[in-house]
Tab-separated table of C-alpha atoms in Angstrom:
chain	number	residue	atom	x	y	z
A	213	MET	CA	5.384	29.419	-5.508
A	214	PRO	CA	6.781	31.024	-2.348
A	215	SER	CA	10.521	31.108	-1.900
A	216	ALA	CA	12.343	28.868	0.539
A	217	SER	CA	12.635	31.713	2.984
A	218	SER	CA	8.931	32.478	3.011
A	219	ALA	CA	7.341	29.045	2.742
A	220	VAL	CA	6.525	27.476	6.083
A	221	SER	CA	4.954	24.104	6.729
A	222	ASP	CA	1.985	23.562	9.019
A	223	SER	CA	4.423	22.530	11.744
A	224	GLY	CA	6.416	25.765	11.406
A	225	ARG	CA	9.241	24.197	9.411
A	226	PRO	CA	10.620	26.089	6.382
A	227	VAL	CA	9.820	24.312	3.138
A	228	PRO	CA	12.002	24.731	0.027
A	229	SER	CA	10.329	25.945	-3.141
A	230	SER	CA	10.847	22.488	-4.626
A	231	LEU	CA	10.192	19.263	-2.761
A	232	TRP	CA	13.359	17.759	-4.229
A	233	ARG	CA	15.486	20.474	-2.586
A	234	ASP	CA	14.311	19.196	0.772
A	235	GLY	CA	16.879	16.671	1.987
A	236	ASP	CA	14.467	15.071	4.436
A	237	PHE	CA	11.863	14.521	1.727
A	238	ARG	CA	14.516	12.940	-0.496
A	239	ARG	CA	15.527	10.609	2.336
A	240	LEU	CA	11.910	9.649	2.917
A	241	TRP	CA	11.485	9.023	-0.810
A	242	VAL	CA	14.615	6.848	-1.054
A	243	GLY	CA	13.694	4.905	2.075
A	244	GLN	CA	10.136	4.306	0.928
A	245	THR	CA	11.350	3.190	-2.504
A	246	ALA	CA	13.708	0.630	-0.979
A	247	SER	CA	11.026	-0.520	1.454
A	248	GLN	CA	8.501	-0.991	-1.339
A	249	LEU	CA	11.064	-2.903	-3.407
A	250	GLY	CA	11.539	-5.316	-0.528
A	251	GLU	CA	7.800	-5.615	0.038
A	252	HIS	CA	6.855	-6.195	-3.616
A	253	ALA	CA	9.662	-8.681	-4.141
A	254	GLY	CA	8.561	-10.561	-1.025
A	255	LEU	CA	4.908	-10.606	-2.086
A	256	LEU	CA	5.934	-12.645	-5.129
A	257	VAL	CA	8.868	-14.622	-3.719
A	258	LEU	CA	7.015	-16.319	-0.863
A	259	PRO	CA	3.976	-17.476	-2.917
A	260	LEU	CA	6.207	-18.625	-5.796
A	261	PHE	CA	8.394	-20.576	-3.391
A	262	ALA	CA	5.279	-22.219	-1.963
A	263	VAL	CA	3.852	-23.087	-5.408
A	264	LEU	CA	6.999	-24.027	-7.351
A	265	THR	CA	9.190	-25.536	-4.613
A	266	LEU	CA	6.797	-26.863	-1.973
A	267	ASN	CA	4.025	-27.749	-4.457
A	268	ALA	CA	1.448	-25.864	-2.378
A	269	GLY	CA	-2.152	-26.308	-3.456
A	270	ALA	CA	-4.736	-23.578	-4.000
A	271	GLY	CA	-5.987	-23.823	-0.426
A	272	GLN	CA	-2.492	-23.636	1.051
A	273	LEU	CA	-1.604	-20.648	-1.105
A	274	GLY	CA	-4.812	-18.939	0.006
A	275	VAL	CA	-3.887	-19.531	3.627
A	276	LEU	CA	-0.355	-18.197	3.075
A	277	ARG	CA	-1.647	-14.995	1.521
A	278	ALA	CA	-4.329	-14.664	4.207
A	279	VAL	CA	-1.743	-15.019	6.989
A	280	GLY	CA	0.363	-12.252	5.440
A	281	GLN	CA	-2.652	-9.946	5.191
A	282	ALA	CA	-4.233	-10.784	8.560
A	283	PRO	CA	-2.241	-8.072	10.437
A	284	ILE	CA	-4.152	-5.435	8.470
A	285	LEU	CA	-7.368	-6.616	10.081
A	286	LEU	CA	-5.890	-7.307	13.507
A	287	LEU	CA	-3.585	-4.326	14.002
A	288	SER	CA	-4.495	-1.345	11.801
A	289	LEU	CA	-6.724	0.523	14.279
A	290	PHE	CA	-4.290	0.067	17.159
A	291	VAL	CA	-1.351	1.109	15.000
A	292	GLY	CA	-3.125	4.281	13.867
A	293	ALA	CA	-3.888	5.330	17.445
A	294	TRP	CA	-0.336	4.552	18.492
A	295	VAL	CA	1.461	6.232	15.569
A	296	ASP	CA	-0.324	9.572	16.135
A	297	GLY	CA	1.509	9.855	19.456
A	298	TRP	CA	4.979	8.983	18.126
A	299	ARG	CA	7.407	10.327	15.562
A	300	SER	CA	6.862	8.551	12.276
A	301	ARG	CA	10.616	8.385	11.590
A	302	THR	CA	11.125	6.283	14.707
A	303	VAL	CA	8.320	3.903	13.739
A	304	MET	CA	9.632	3.447	10.192
A	305	VAL	CA	13.185	2.808	11.344
A	306	LEU	CA	12.122	0.164	13.857
A	307	THR	CA	9.885	-1.635	11.371
A	308	ASP	CA	12.661	-1.710	8.775
A	309	ILE	CA	14.953	-3.350	11.315
A	310	GLY	CA	12.292	-5.914	12.170
A	311	ARG	CA	11.572	-6.828	8.552
A	312	THR	CA	15.286	-7.119	7.781
A	313	LEU	CA	15.756	-9.552	10.650
A	314	ALA	CA	12.634	-11.596	9.813
A	315	LEU	CA	13.505	-12.077	6.146
A	316	GLY	CA	17.193	-12.518	6.912
A	317	ALA	CA	16.322	-15.386	9.257
A	318	ALA	CA	14.053	-16.860	6.573
A	319	ALA	CA	16.877	-16.712	4.022
A	320	VAL	CA	19.232	-18.559	6.374
A	321	ALA	CA	16.559	-21.165	7.112
A	322	GLY	CA	15.988	-21.640	3.396
A	323	LEU	CA	19.671	-22.137	2.689
A	324	LEU	CA	19.758	-24.791	5.425
A	325	GLY	CA	16.700	-26.520	3.990
A	326	TRP	CA	14.386	-25.601	6.859
A	327	LEU	CA	12.079	-23.182	5.010
A	328	GLY	CA	8.825	-25.121	4.851
A	329	LEU	CA	5.230	-23.926	4.824
A	330	PRO	CA	5.028	-23.379	8.624
A	331	ALA	CA	8.094	-21.135	8.457
A	332	LEU	CA	6.624	-19.260	5.496
A	333	PHE	CA	3.441	-18.612	7.486
A	334	VAL	CA	5.447	-17.160	10.386
A	335	VAL	CA	7.565	-14.952	8.135
A	336	ALA	CA	4.554	-13.740	6.146
A	337	PHE	CA	2.701	-12.745	9.319
A	338	ALA	CA	5.722	-10.976	10.856
A	339	VAL	CA	6.510	-8.989	7.721
A	340	GLY	CA	2.823	-8.169	7.235
A	341	ALA	CA	2.499	-6.883	10.804
A	342	LEU	CA	5.580	-4.674	10.542
A	343	SER	CA	4.443	-3.377	7.146
A	344	VAL	CA	1.198	-2.143	8.730
A	345	PHE	CA	3.271	0.031	11.097
A	346	PHE	CA	5.478	1.307	8.267
A	347	ASP	CA	2.621	2.142	5.887
A	348	VAL	CA	0.632	4.102	8.474
A	349	ALA	CA	3.757	5.939	9.641
A	350	TYR	CA	4.953	6.987	6.194
A	351	GLN	CA	1.521	8.350	5.266
A	352	ALA	CA	1.507	10.424	8.451
A	353	SER	CA	5.124	11.523	7.917
A	354	LEU	CA	4.439	13.329	4.645
A	355	VAL	CA	1.877	15.648	6.252
A	356	ARG	CA	4.428	16.507	8.944
A	357	LEU	CA	7.122	17.289	6.354
A	358	VAL	CA	5.375	19.360	3.653
A	359	LYS	CA	2.718	22.038	3.254
A	360	ARG	CA	-0.847	21.014	2.474
A	361	ASP	CA	-0.659	22.551	-0.991
A	362	GLN	CA	2.301	20.239	-1.702
A	363	LEU	CA	0.441	17.059	-0.744
A	364	VAL	CA	-0.534	16.075	-4.280
A	365	ARG	CA	3.038	16.492	-5.555
A	366	GLY	CA	4.460	14.774	-2.492
A	367	ASN	CA	2.051	11.875	-2.792
A	368	SER	CA	2.729	11.670	-6.517
A	369	ALA	CA	6.469	11.367	-5.843
A	370	LEU	CA	6.043	8.780	-3.093
A	371	GLU	CA	3.540	6.775	-5.091
A	372	GLY	CA	5.938	7.031	-8.023
A	373	SER	CA	8.560	5.326	-5.876
A	374	ARG	CA	6.069	2.588	-5.134
A	375	SER	CA	5.572	2.279	-8.882
A	376	ALA	CA	9.315	1.887	-9.382
A	377	ALA	CA	9.208	-0.862	-6.785
A	378	GLN	CA	6.407	-2.559	-8.695
A	379	ILE	CA	8.673	-2.596	-11.744
A	380	GLY	CA	11.776	-3.957	-10.049
A	381	GLY	CA	10.361	-5.992	-7.166
A	382	PRO	CA	8.287	-8.685	-8.916
A	383	ALA	CA	10.669	-8.969	-11.884
A	384	LEU	CA	13.702	-9.347	-9.632
A	385	GLY	CA	11.925	-11.696	-7.247
A	386	GLY	CA	10.643	-13.948	-10.023
A	387	ALA	CA	14.017	-14.032	-11.767
A	388	LEU	CA	15.905	-14.866	-8.562
A	389	VAL	CA	13.504	-17.679	-7.675
A	390	SER	CA	13.837	-19.162	-11.177
A	391	LEU	CA	17.564	-18.628	-11.757
A	392	LEU	CA	18.996	-18.992	-8.255
A	393	SER	CA	16.811	-20.011	-5.329
A	394	ALA	CA	14.015	-18.793	-3.091
A	395	PRO	CA	16.371	-18.191	-0.114
A	396	ILE	CA	18.525	-15.871	-2.258
A	397	ALA	CA	15.397	-13.996	-3.359
A	398	VAL	CA	14.299	-13.659	0.278
A	399	ALA	CA	17.768	-12.347	1.185
A	400	PHE	CA	17.455	-9.612	-1.454
A	401	SER	CA	14.135	-8.536	0.061
A	402	ALA	CA	15.838	-8.246	3.447
A	403	LEU	CA	18.587	-6.147	1.865
A	404	PHE	CA	16.073	-3.627	0.539
A	405	PHE	CA	14.592	-3.155	4.020
A	406	ALA	CA	18.103	-2.578	5.364
A	407	LEU	CA	18.645	0.130	2.733
A	408	SER	CA	15.355	1.743	3.746
A	409	PHE	CA	16.531	1.813	7.351
A	410	LEU	CA	19.822	3.499	6.404
A	411	SER	CA	18.021	6.253	4.478
A	412	ILE	CA	15.123	7.011	6.829
A	413	ARG	CA	17.305	7.119	9.935
A	414	ARG	CA	19.101	10.125	8.366
A	415	ILE	CA	15.939	12.287	8.384
A	416	ARG	CA	16.869	15.240	10.613
A	417	HIS	CA	13.555	17.032	11.014
A	418	ARG	CA	12.059	16.618	14.482
A	419	GLU	CA	8.359	16.240	13.880
A	420	SER	CA	5.780	18.230	15.773
A	421	ILE	CA	3.414	15.826	17.478
A	422	SER	CA	0.638	16.460	19.935
A	423	GLU	CA	1.929	16.807	23.468
A	424	ARG	CA	1.035	13.932	25.703
A	425	SER	CA	-1.104	14.885	28.641
A	426	GLU	CA	-0.433	13.553	32.125
A	427	ARG	CA	-3.273	11.078	31.546
A	428	PRO	CA	-3.345	10.407	27.791
A	429	PRO	CA	-6.588	9.064	26.309
A	430	ARG	CA	-6.931	5.319	26.443
A	431	ILE	CA	-6.229	3.427	23.270
A	432	TRP	CA	-9.875	2.510	22.746
A	433	ARG	CA	-10.917	6.140	23.028
A	434	ARG	CA	-8.357	7.166	20.414
A	435	ILE	CA	-9.503	4.368	18.115
A	436	HIS	CA	-13.119	5.489	18.573
A	437	GLU	CA	-12.158	9.062	17.701
A	438	GLY	CA	-10.582	7.879	14.456
A	439	LEU	CA	-13.580	5.726	13.555
A	440	ARG	CA	-16.031	8.522	14.338
A	441	PHE	CA	-14.055	11.023	12.267
A	442	VAL	CA	-13.935	8.800	9.179
A	443	VAL	CA	-17.586	7.735	9.444
A	444	SER	CA	-18.743	11.347	9.812
A	445	ASP	CA	-17.028	12.459	6.596
A	446	THR	CA	-18.897	11.503	3.429
A	447	SER	CA	-15.783	11.352	1.237
A	448	LEU	CA	-13.808	9.215	3.670
A	449	ARG	CA	-16.760	6.930	4.293
A	450	THR	CA	-17.111	6.302	0.558
A	451	VAL	CA	-13.379	5.663	0.232
A	452	CYS	CA	-13.680	2.987	2.934
A	453	LEU	CA	-16.560	1.178	1.229
A	454	ALA	CA	-15.045	1.327	-2.262
A	455	SER	CA	-11.654	0.242	-0.968
A	456	ALA	CA	-13.178	-2.686	0.942
A	457	ALA	CA	-15.005	-3.903	-2.184
A	458	PHE	CA	-11.869	-3.617	-4.298
A	459	GLN	CA	-9.389	-5.127	-1.835
A	460	PHE	CA	-11.610	-8.118	-1.000
A	461	SER	CA	-12.112	-8.971	-4.666
A	462	PHE	CA	-8.490	-8.186	-5.566
A	463	ALA	CA	-7.162	-10.500	-2.848
A	464	ALA	CA	-9.368	-13.318	-4.155
A	465	MET	CA	-8.397	-12.587	-7.748
A	466	MET	CA	-4.645	-12.510	-7.008
A	467	THR	CA	-4.752	-15.864	-5.238
A	468	VAL	CA	-6.312	-17.380	-8.371
A	469	TYR	CA	-4.027	-15.330	-10.651
A	470	LEU	CA	-0.807	-16.622	-9.053
A	471	LEU	CA	-2.034	-20.157	-9.761
A	472	PHE	CA	-3.485	-19.369	-13.191
A	473	LEU	CA	-0.235	-18.026	-14.671
A	474	PRO	CA	2.090	-20.971	-13.934
A	475	ARG	CA	-0.471	-23.786	-14.082
A	476	GLU	CA	-3.012	-22.751	-16.723
A	477	LEU	CA	-0.779	-20.616	-18.958
A	478	HIS	CA	2.399	-22.591	-18.083
A	479	LEU	CA	4.543	-19.505	-17.434
A	480	SER	CA	7.916	-19.695	-15.681
A	481	GLY	CA	8.677	-17.776	-12.506
A	482	THR	CA	10.562	-15.183	-14.549
A	483	ALA	CA	7.595	-14.707	-16.888
A	484	VAL	CA	5.223	-14.410	-13.929
A	485	GLY	CA	7.442	-11.758	-12.356
A	486	LEU	CA	7.732	-9.889	-15.647
A	487	SER	CA	3.962	-9.917	-16.138
A	488	LEU	CA	3.346	-8.509	-12.662
A	489	ALA	CA	6.179	-5.998	-12.966
A	490	ALA	CA	4.415	-4.318	-15.890
A	491	THR	CA	2.141	-2.762	-13.287
A	492	GLY	CA	5.081	-0.548	-12.366
A	493	PRO	CA	5.513	1.398	-15.629
A	494	GLY	CA	1.770	1.933	-15.687
A	495	ALA	CA	1.863	3.179	-12.124
A	496	LEU	CA	4.680	5.567	-12.986
A	497	LEU	CA	2.483	7.014	-15.710
A	498	GLY	CA	-0.403	7.134	-13.245
A	499	SER	CA	1.744	9.101	-10.780
A	500	VAL	CA	2.579	11.677	-13.437
A	501	LEU	CA	-1.032	11.965	-14.537
A	502	ALA	CA	-2.234	12.246	-10.938
A	503	ALA	CA	-0.333	15.511	-10.561
A	504	ARG	CA	-2.212	17.013	-13.526
A	505	LEU	CA	-5.532	15.384	-14.343
A	506	PRO	CA	-7.517	16.110	-11.134
A	507	SER	CA	-6.956	19.859	-11.409
A	508	ARG	CA	-8.057	19.748	-15.034
A	509	PHE	CA	-11.000	17.337	-15.034
A	510	GLY	CA	-11.933	17.180	-11.357
A	511	TYR	CA	-11.006	14.756	-8.594
A	512	GLY	CA	-14.294	12.880	-8.771
A	513	ALA	CA	-14.198	12.274	-12.517
A	514	VAL	CA	-10.611	11.048	-12.345
A	515	LEU	CA	-11.358	8.675	-9.461
A	516	VAL	CA	-14.324	6.972	-11.102
A	517	SER	CA	-12.921	6.702	-14.634
A	518	ALA	CA	-9.470	5.530	-13.493
A	519	ALA	CA	-10.943	2.873	-11.214
A	520	ALA	CA	-13.269	1.567	-13.932
A	521	LEU	CA	-10.487	1.414	-16.527
A	522	GLY	CA	-7.863	-0.159	-14.277
A	523	ASP	CA	-10.083	-2.723	-12.587
A	524	GLY	CA	-11.856	-3.658	-15.799
A	525	ALA	CA	-8.582	-4.629	-17.490
A	526	PHE	CA	-8.439	-7.936	-15.618
A	527	LEU	CA	-11.734	-9.061	-17.158
A	528	CYS	CA	-9.720	-9.820	-20.297
A	529	VAL	CA	-7.334	-12.293	-18.630
A	530	PRO	CA	-9.620	-15.382	-18.412
A	531	ALA	CA	-9.930	-15.348	-22.211
A	532	LEU	CA	-6.174	-15.854	-22.733
A	533	HIS	CA	-4.915	-19.115	-24.260
A	534	GLY	CA	-1.928	-20.202	-26.253
A	535	SER	CA	1.833	-19.885	-26.018
A	536	SER	CA	3.757	-17.447	-23.846
A	537	ALA	CA	4.610	-15.454	-26.991
A	538	VAL	CA	0.936	-14.522	-27.154
A	539	THR	CA	-0.101	-14.451	-23.509
A	540	VAL	CA	2.838	-12.557	-21.990
A	541	PRO	CA	2.394	-9.384	-24.132
A	542	ALA	CA	-1.337	-9.448	-23.348
A	543	LEU	CA	-0.609	-9.795	-19.623
A	544	LEU	CA	1.876	-6.931	-19.851
A	545	ALA	CA	-0.819	-4.715	-21.387
A	546	VAL	CA	-3.350	-5.678	-18.715
A	547	SER	CA	-0.881	-4.959	-15.910
A	548	PHE	CA	0.108	-1.640	-17.471
A	549	VAL	CA	-3.496	-0.440	-17.702
A	550	PHE	CA	-4.236	-1.678	-14.196
A	551	GLY	CA	-1.147	0.092	-12.844
A	552	THR	CA	-2.043	3.377	-14.517
A	553	GLY	CA	-5.627	3.412	-13.305
A	554	GLY	CA	-4.792	2.088	-9.852
A	555	GLN	CA	-2.088	4.676	-9.265
A	556	LEU	CA	-4.366	7.510	-10.336
A	557	VAL	CA	-6.875	6.313	-7.760
A	558	ASN	CA	-4.249	5.819	-5.021
A	559	VAL	CA	-2.669	9.260	-5.339
A	560	THR	CA	-5.986	11.075	-5.696
A	561	VAL	CA	-7.631	9.292	-2.764
A	562	MET	CA	-4.623	9.894	-0.519
A	563	ALA	CA	-4.568	13.598	-1.358
A	564	VAL	CA	-8.297	13.922	-0.609
A	565	ARG	CA	-7.933	12.039	2.660
A	566	GLN	CA	-4.964	14.105	3.835
A	567	ALA	CA	-6.636	17.391	2.819
A	568	VAL	CA	-9.789	16.810	4.883
A	569	THR	CA	-7.982	15.380	7.933
A	570	PRO	CA	-6.452	17.469	10.761
A	571	ASP	CA	-2.779	16.791	11.486
A	572	GLY	CA	-3.487	15.183	14.856
A	573	MET	CA	-5.813	12.662	13.212
A	574	GLN	CA	-3.684	11.656	10.186
A	575	GLY	CA	-2.419	8.357	11.585
A	576	ARG	CA	-5.816	7.249	12.852
A	577	ALA	CA	-7.610	8.273	9.660
A	578	ALA	CA	-5.097	6.349	7.535
A	579	ALA	CA	-5.306	3.317	9.812
A	580	THR	CA	-9.112	3.350	9.923
A	581	ILE	CA	-9.335	3.433	6.125
A	582	THR	CA	-6.708	0.693	5.927
A	583	PHE	CA	-8.621	-1.398	8.461
A	584	VAL	CA	-11.962	-1.073	6.688
A	585	GLY	CA	-10.543	-1.119	3.169
A	586	MET	CA	-8.069	-3.971	3.551
A	587	GLY	CA	-9.327	-5.786	6.630
A	588	LEU	CA	-11.265	-8.267	4.507
A	589	THR	CA	-8.271	-9.205	2.331
A	590	PRO	CA	-7.446	-12.350	4.350
A	591	LEU	CA	-10.993	-13.576	3.738
A	592	GLY	CA	-10.678	-12.625	0.078
A	593	ALA	CA	-7.478	-14.655	-0.233
A	594	LEU	CA	-9.161	-17.658	1.383
A	595	LEU	CA	-12.166	-17.256	-0.922
A	596	GLY	CA	-9.877	-17.197	-3.954
A	597	GLY	CA	-8.273	-20.467	-2.905
A	598	PHE	CA	-11.677	-22.049	-2.271
A	599	LEU	CA	-13.110	-20.938	-5.618
A	600	ALA	CA	-10.016	-22.151	-7.480
A	601	GLU	CA	-10.466	-25.619	-5.999
A	602	GLU	CA	-14.232	-25.784	-6.506
A	603	TRP	CA	-14.836	-23.914	-9.780
A	604	GLY	CA	-11.511	-24.133	-11.588
A	605	LEU	CA	-8.971	-21.399	-12.282
A	606	ARG	CA	-10.501	-19.777	-15.370
A	607	THR	CA	-14.048	-19.419	-14.007
A	608	SER	CA	-12.803	-18.257	-10.612
A	609	LEU	CA	-10.596	-15.623	-12.238
A	610	LEU	CA	-13.537	-14.209	-14.201
A	611	VAL	CA	-15.807	-14.063	-11.137
A	612	THR	CA	-13.240	-12.409	-8.868
A	613	ALA	CA	-12.191	-9.915	-11.563
A	614	ALA	CA	-15.842	-8.950	-12.038
A	615	GLY	CA	-16.124	-8.372	-8.291
A	616	MET	CA	-13.459	-5.663	-8.518
A	617	MET	CA	-15.833	-3.547	-10.608
A	618	LEU	CA	-18.023	-2.914	-7.576
A	619	SER	CA	-15.498	-0.316	-6.387
A	620	PRO	CA	-15.923	2.217	-9.245
A	621	VAL	CA	-19.698	1.656	-9.111
A	622	LEU	CA	-19.778	2.642	-5.421
A	623	MET	CA	-17.728	5.761	-6.111
A	624	ALA	CA	-19.874	6.745	-9.097
A	625	LEU	CA	-23.035	6.589	-6.960
A	626	SER	CA	-21.556	8.703	-4.135
A	627	PRO	CA	-20.785	12.414	-3.583
A	628	LEU	CA	-17.122	11.509	-4.078
A	629	ALA	CA	-17.789	11.426	-7.823
A	630	ARG	CA	-18.838	15.102	-7.710
A	631	LEU	CA	-15.569	16.454	-6.285
A	632	GLY	CA	-14.326	19.363	-8.378
A	633	ARG	CA	-10.944	20.601	-9.502
A	634	ALA	CA	-9.763	21.750	-6.062
A	635	LEU	CA	-9.054	19.632	-3.010
A	636	PRO	CA	-11.757	19.841	-0.333
A	637	ALA	CA	-10.899	21.855	2.752
A	638	LEU	CA	-11.146	20.884	6.393
A	639	ALA	CA	-14.642	22.356	6.349
A	640	GLY	CA	-14.169	24.124	9.645
A	641	ARG	CA	-13.058	21.074	11.615
A	642	ALA	CA	-11.020	21.901	14.667
A	643	ALA	CA	-7.385	20.857	14.616
A	644	ASP	CA	-7.862	19.042	17.894
A	645	PRO	CA	-8.539	15.421	16.938
A	646	ARG	CA	-10.925	15.054	19.867
A	647	SER	CA	-13.170	17.786	18.601
A	648	PRO	CA	-16.557	16.521	17.353
């Protein structure tokens, strides 16, 4: 590997021989870890508060989850076009402030006894909207901080931090709801976003972004450029379709799952959090494997096999019966396998996407894939609530878990499955994002 004095990033910035010697990368990693802790704790705290404290039904829980995911559908394309013209550090800092204030206000309202379902809907939408900005910005920030040949390791480290959040977030959120109160759990989520703000604001590198012309392209033109770029690339187009199939089914399955655990298996909030947190250790393993397996077995083979293994694990859950002494270890195993396979897919897909995308298109490419891949999640959440009411929890869980298997099937039937041991190149695309 080149020395620190000889290695230079695509933006002209010297890059240390090790990512961990780069103070700005460490600050991004710490900030993203804290942000993901707050996000994953909140994803469990708000639904558990609705189910256990407000006695929300399946339909109401579906609506709550749909409201929190609706910003993905409504905002992703606009956010991608907007982020490409701004420094990602600025965007992340502002969104951390916003999420801290939103959840802090919710915690105060809860302590005063004012945190009902309408307030939960408002908080879920606000945090979801700000998270769209943060997620697009942090994906674009990595490309502006490191060399392209460091993308896999950088993504592995950042996705590893998300895995750590999946360990601590749900477990902490579930325990706080059970042992203390939902407002206290919400306050802890706000604290994590505040910690993310304190870390990311210390990033010193001034990113190189495209200069704004006197008459910058209109927002719709920039959105169209991002859509056209993703649609024209076979790998990215397949990622969109497979992601859409997975996220729609996963949103439906999770709505049923969050009802199935406490009501069908009679698990406490702590046990629910522990079961979900097991995804984290699996994801940590997936992050480690993602830095090694693609270069050994090929990116395509890893994508298809990891998706099939991880998604297929949930097909075992509807068969569970009995006491928590039996069901909790089984749920831990399912979550671990799902976390391992899912993280392998996440890191590998992100590396492929970043490798084939010019720097000036990173934000729009990420946002377009997010829009197509996750835009249907609100409808999936609503479908999960509807199926749970009409078909029952166990049958609905089996159907929605089976739907997740469409994702690896789509990848296996596409050219994405034939990717080799090296990341694809830009294939001669011009760096100018407006180039055809």
